[in-house]
Structures are given as structure tokens and as C-alpha cells.
mmCIF file with all atom_site columns, C-alpha atoms and ligand atoms in Angstrom:
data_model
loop_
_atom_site.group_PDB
_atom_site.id
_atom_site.type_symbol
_atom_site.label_atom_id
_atom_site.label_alt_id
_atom_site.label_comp_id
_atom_site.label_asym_id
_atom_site.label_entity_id
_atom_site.label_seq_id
_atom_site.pdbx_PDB_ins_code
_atom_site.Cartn_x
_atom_site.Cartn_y
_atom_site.Cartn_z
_atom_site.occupancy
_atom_site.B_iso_or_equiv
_atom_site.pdbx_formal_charge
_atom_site.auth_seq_id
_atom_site.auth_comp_id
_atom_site.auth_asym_id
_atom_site.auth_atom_id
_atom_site.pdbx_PDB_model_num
ATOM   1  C  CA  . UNK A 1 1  ? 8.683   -200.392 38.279 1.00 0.00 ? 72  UNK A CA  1
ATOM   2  C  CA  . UNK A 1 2  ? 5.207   -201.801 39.045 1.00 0.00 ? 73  UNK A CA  1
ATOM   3  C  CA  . UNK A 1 3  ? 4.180   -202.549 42.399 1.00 0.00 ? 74  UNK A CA  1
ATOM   4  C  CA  . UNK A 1 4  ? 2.299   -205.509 43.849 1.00 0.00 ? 75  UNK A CA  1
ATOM   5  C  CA  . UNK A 1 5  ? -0.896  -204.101 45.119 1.00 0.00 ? 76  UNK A CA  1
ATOM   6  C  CA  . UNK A 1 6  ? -1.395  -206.468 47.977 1.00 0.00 ? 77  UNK A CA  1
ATOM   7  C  CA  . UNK A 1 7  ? 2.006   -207.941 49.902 1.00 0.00 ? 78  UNK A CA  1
ATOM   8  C  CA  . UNK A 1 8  ? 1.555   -211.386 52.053 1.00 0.00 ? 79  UNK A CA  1
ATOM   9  C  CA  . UNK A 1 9  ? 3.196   -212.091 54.827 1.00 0.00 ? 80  UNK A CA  1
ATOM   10 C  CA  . UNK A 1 10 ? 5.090   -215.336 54.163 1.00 0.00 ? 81  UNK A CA  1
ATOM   11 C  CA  . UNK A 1 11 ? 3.740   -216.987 57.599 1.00 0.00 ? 82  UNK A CA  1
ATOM   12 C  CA  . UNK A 1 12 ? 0.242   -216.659 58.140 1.00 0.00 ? 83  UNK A CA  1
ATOM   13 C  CA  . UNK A 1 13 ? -0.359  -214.247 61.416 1.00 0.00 ? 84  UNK A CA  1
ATOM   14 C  CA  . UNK A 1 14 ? -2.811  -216.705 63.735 1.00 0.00 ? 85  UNK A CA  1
ATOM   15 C  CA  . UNK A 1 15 ? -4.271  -213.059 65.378 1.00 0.00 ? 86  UNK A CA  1
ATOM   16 C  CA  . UNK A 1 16 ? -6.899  -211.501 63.580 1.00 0.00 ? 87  UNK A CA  1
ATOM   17 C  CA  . UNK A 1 17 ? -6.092  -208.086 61.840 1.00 0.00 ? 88  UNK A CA  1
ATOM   18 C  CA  . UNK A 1 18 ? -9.457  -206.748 62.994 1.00 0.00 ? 89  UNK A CA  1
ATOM   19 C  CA  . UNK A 1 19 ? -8.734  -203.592 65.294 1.00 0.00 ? 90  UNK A CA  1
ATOM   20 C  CA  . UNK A 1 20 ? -9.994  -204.577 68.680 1.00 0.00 ? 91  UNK A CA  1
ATOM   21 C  CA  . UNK A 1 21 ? -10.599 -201.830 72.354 1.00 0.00 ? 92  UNK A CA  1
ATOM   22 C  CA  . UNK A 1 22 ? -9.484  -203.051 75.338 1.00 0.00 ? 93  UNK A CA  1
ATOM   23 C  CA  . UNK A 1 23 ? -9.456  -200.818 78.685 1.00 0.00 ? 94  UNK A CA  1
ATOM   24 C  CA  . UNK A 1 24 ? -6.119  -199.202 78.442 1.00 0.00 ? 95  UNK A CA  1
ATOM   25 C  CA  . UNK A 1 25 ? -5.253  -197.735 82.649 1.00 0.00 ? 96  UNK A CA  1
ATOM   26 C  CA  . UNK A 1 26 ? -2.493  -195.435 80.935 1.00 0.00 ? 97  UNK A CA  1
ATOM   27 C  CA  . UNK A 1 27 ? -4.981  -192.942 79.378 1.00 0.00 ? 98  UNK A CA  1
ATOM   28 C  CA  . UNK A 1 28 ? -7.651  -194.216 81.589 1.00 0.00 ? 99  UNK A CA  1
ATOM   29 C  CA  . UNK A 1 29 ? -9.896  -194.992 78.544 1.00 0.00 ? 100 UNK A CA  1
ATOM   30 C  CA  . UNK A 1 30 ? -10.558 -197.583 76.045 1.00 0.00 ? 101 UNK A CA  1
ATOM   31 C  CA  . UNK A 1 31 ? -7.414  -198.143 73.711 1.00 0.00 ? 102 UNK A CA  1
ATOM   32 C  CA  . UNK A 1 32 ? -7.242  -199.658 69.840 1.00 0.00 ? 103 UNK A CA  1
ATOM   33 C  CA  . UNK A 1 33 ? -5.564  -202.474 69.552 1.00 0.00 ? 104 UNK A CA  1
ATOM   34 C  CA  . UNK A 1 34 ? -3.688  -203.141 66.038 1.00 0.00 ? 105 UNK A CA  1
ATOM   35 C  CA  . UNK A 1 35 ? -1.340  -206.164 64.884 1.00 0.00 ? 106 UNK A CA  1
ATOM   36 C  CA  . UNK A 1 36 ? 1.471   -204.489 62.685 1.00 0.00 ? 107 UNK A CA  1
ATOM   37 C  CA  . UNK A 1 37 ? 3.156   -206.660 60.546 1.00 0.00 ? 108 UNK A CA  1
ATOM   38 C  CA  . UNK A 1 38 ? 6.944   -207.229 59.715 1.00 0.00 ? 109 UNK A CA  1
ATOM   39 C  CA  . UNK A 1 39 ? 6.708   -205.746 56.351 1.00 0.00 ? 110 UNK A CA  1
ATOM   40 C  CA  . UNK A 1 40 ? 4.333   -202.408 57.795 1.00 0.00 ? 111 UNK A CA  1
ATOM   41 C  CA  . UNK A 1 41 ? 7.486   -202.416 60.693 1.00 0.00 ? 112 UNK A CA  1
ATOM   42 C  CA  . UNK A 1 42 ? 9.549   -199.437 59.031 1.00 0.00 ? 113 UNK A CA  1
ATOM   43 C  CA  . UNK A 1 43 ? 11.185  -197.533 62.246 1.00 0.00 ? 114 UNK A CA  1
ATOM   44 C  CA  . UNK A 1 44 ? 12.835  -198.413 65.947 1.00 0.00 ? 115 UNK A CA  1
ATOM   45 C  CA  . UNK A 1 45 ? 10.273  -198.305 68.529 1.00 0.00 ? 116 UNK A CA  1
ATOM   46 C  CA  . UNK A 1 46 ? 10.940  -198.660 72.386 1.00 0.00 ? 117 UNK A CA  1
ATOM   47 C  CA  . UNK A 1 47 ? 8.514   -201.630 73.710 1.00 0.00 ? 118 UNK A CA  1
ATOM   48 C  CA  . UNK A 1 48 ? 7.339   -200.507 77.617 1.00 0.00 ? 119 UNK A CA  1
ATOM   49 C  CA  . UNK A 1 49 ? 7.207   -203.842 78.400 1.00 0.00 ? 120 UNK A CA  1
ATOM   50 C  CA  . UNK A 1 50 ? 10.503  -204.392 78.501 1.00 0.00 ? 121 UNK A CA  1
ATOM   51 C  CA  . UNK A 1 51 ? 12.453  -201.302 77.811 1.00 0.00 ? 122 UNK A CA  1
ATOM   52 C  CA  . UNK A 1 52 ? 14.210  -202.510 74.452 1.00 0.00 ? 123 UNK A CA  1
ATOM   53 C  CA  . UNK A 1 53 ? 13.806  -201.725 71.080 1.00 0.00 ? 124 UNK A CA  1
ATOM   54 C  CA  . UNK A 1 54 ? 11.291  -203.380 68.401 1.00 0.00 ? 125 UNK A CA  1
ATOM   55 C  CA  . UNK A 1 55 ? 13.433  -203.115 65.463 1.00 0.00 ? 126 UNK A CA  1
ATOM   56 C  CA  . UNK A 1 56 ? 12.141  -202.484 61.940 1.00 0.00 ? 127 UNK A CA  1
ATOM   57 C  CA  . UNK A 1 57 ? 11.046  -205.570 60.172 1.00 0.00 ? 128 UNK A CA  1
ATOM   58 C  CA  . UNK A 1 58 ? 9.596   -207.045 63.454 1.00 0.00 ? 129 UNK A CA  1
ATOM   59 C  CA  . UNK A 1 59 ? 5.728   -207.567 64.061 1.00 0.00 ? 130 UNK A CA  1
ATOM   60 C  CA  . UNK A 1 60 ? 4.229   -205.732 66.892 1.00 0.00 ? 131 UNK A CA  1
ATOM   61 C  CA  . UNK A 1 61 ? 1.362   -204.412 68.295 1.00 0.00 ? 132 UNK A CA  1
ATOM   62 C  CA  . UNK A 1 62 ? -0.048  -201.142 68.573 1.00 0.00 ? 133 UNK A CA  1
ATOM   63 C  CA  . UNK A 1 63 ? -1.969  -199.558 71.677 1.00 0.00 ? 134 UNK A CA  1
ATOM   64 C  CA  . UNK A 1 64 ? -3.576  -196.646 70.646 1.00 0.00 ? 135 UNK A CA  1
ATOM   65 C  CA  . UNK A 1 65 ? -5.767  -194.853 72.928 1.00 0.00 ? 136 UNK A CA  1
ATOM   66 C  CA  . UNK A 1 66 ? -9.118  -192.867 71.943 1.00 0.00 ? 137 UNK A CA  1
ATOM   67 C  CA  . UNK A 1 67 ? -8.911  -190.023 73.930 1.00 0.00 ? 138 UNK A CA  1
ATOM   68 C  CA  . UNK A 1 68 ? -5.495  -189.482 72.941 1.00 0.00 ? 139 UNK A CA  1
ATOM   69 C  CA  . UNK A 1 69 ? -3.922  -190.984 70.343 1.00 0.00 ? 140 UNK A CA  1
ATOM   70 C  CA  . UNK A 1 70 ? -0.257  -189.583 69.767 1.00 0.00 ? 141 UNK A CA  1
ATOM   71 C  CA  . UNK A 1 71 ? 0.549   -191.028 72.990 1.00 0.00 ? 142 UNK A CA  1
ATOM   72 C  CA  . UNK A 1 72 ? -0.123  -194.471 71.356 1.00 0.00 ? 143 UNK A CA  1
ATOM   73 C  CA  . UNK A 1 73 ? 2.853   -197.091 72.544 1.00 0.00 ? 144 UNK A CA  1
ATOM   74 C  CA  . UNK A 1 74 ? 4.295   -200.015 70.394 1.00 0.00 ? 145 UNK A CA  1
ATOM   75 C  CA  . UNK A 1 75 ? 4.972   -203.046 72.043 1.00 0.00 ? 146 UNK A CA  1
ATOM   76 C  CA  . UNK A 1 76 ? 6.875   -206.796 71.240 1.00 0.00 ? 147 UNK A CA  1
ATOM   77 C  CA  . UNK A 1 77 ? 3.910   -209.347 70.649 1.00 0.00 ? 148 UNK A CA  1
ATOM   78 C  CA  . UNK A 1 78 ? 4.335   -211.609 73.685 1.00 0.00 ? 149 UNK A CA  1
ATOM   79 C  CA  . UNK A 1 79 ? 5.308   -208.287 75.893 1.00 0.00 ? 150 UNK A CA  1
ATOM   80 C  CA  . UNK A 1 80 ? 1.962   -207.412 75.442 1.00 0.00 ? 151 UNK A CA  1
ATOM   81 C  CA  . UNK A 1 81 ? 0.338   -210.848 76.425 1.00 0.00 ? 152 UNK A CA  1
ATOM   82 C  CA  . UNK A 1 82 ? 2.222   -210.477 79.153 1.00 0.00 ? 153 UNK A CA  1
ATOM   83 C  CA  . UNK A 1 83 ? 0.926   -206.759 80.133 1.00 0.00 ? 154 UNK A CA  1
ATOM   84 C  CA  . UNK A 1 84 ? -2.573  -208.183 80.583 1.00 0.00 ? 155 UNK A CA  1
ATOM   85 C  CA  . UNK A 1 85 ? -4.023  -205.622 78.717 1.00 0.00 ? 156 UNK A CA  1
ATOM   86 C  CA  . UNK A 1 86 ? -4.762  -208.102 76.220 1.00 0.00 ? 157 UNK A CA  1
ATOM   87 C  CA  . UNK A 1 87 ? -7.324  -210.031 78.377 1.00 0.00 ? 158 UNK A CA  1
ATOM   88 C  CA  . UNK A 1 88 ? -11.208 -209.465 78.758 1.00 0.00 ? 159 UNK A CA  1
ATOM   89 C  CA  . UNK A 1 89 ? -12.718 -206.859 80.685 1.00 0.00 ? 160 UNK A CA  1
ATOM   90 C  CA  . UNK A 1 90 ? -13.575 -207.887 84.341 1.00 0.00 ? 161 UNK A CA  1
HETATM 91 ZN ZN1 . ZN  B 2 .  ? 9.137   -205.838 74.794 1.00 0.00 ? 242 ZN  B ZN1 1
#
């Protein structure tokens, strides 16, 4: 069964897929920032923002500190607008 080699989302994502740091206070370092899309979604993740699940199939976004990054935490998209994480530095 062949596979496609490249899969498109069916909505363009407006965010850039471009891996971005932003100060991250939980590790007290600088943090990687990825978009994950629906179709990379493939488990249940628990969003700190808001204490409920991201469910597989659901675009999210990845904080994933330098110093440590096993402790890296999935969140919902607008939870983490909302966490103001996702803001300049200053
Ligand atoms: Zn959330």
C-alpha cells in the first residue's frame, strides 16, 4: 500500500511551523516552541492550562524546554495564548 510522502492539512495553519524559544519560568530556561498538527496528534495529552485533555486528532502546541526536555508539556492552542508564554520577552 503506497504512502503519500507529504500529508496537508486540509485548512491552512496561519502560525508558522518554524520552531520558535520563548522564556519558559517552569524550567527557568528558554523553551522550544512547536505547532503539532491534527494529523501528527496521535495520543491524549493533559493541557496545564486548563486541566483537560487534548485528544488525538487535535492541533496543539508543544513547550519543550532546553535544559530539560522530557518534562516538555502539551497544551490546547488558545490555552497557550492565554498562558502568556507566547508573548515577547520584556
Ligand atoms: Zn487547555
Amino acid at each position: 500500500m503506497p504512502r503519500r510522502r507529504e500529508e496537508r492539512p486540509a485548512e491552512p495553519d496561519p502560525v508558522p511551523l518554524v520552531a520558535r524559544l520563548v522564556d519558559d519560568p517552569r524550567s527557568g530556561g528558554l523553551a522550544e516552541i512547536r505547532r503539532i498538527q491534527p494529523f501528527q496528534a496521535r495520543k491524549t495529552y493533559l493541557c496545564p492550562g486548563c486541566n483537560n485533555e487534548i485528544l488525538p486528532g487535535t492541533g496543539h502546541v508543544v513547550v519543550v524546554p532546553l535544559n530539560d526536555p522530557p518534562a516538555r508539556r502539551h497544551w490546547h492552542t488558545p490555552c497557550f495564548s492565554r498562558s502568556g508564554l507566547d508573548s515577547p520577552r520584556g
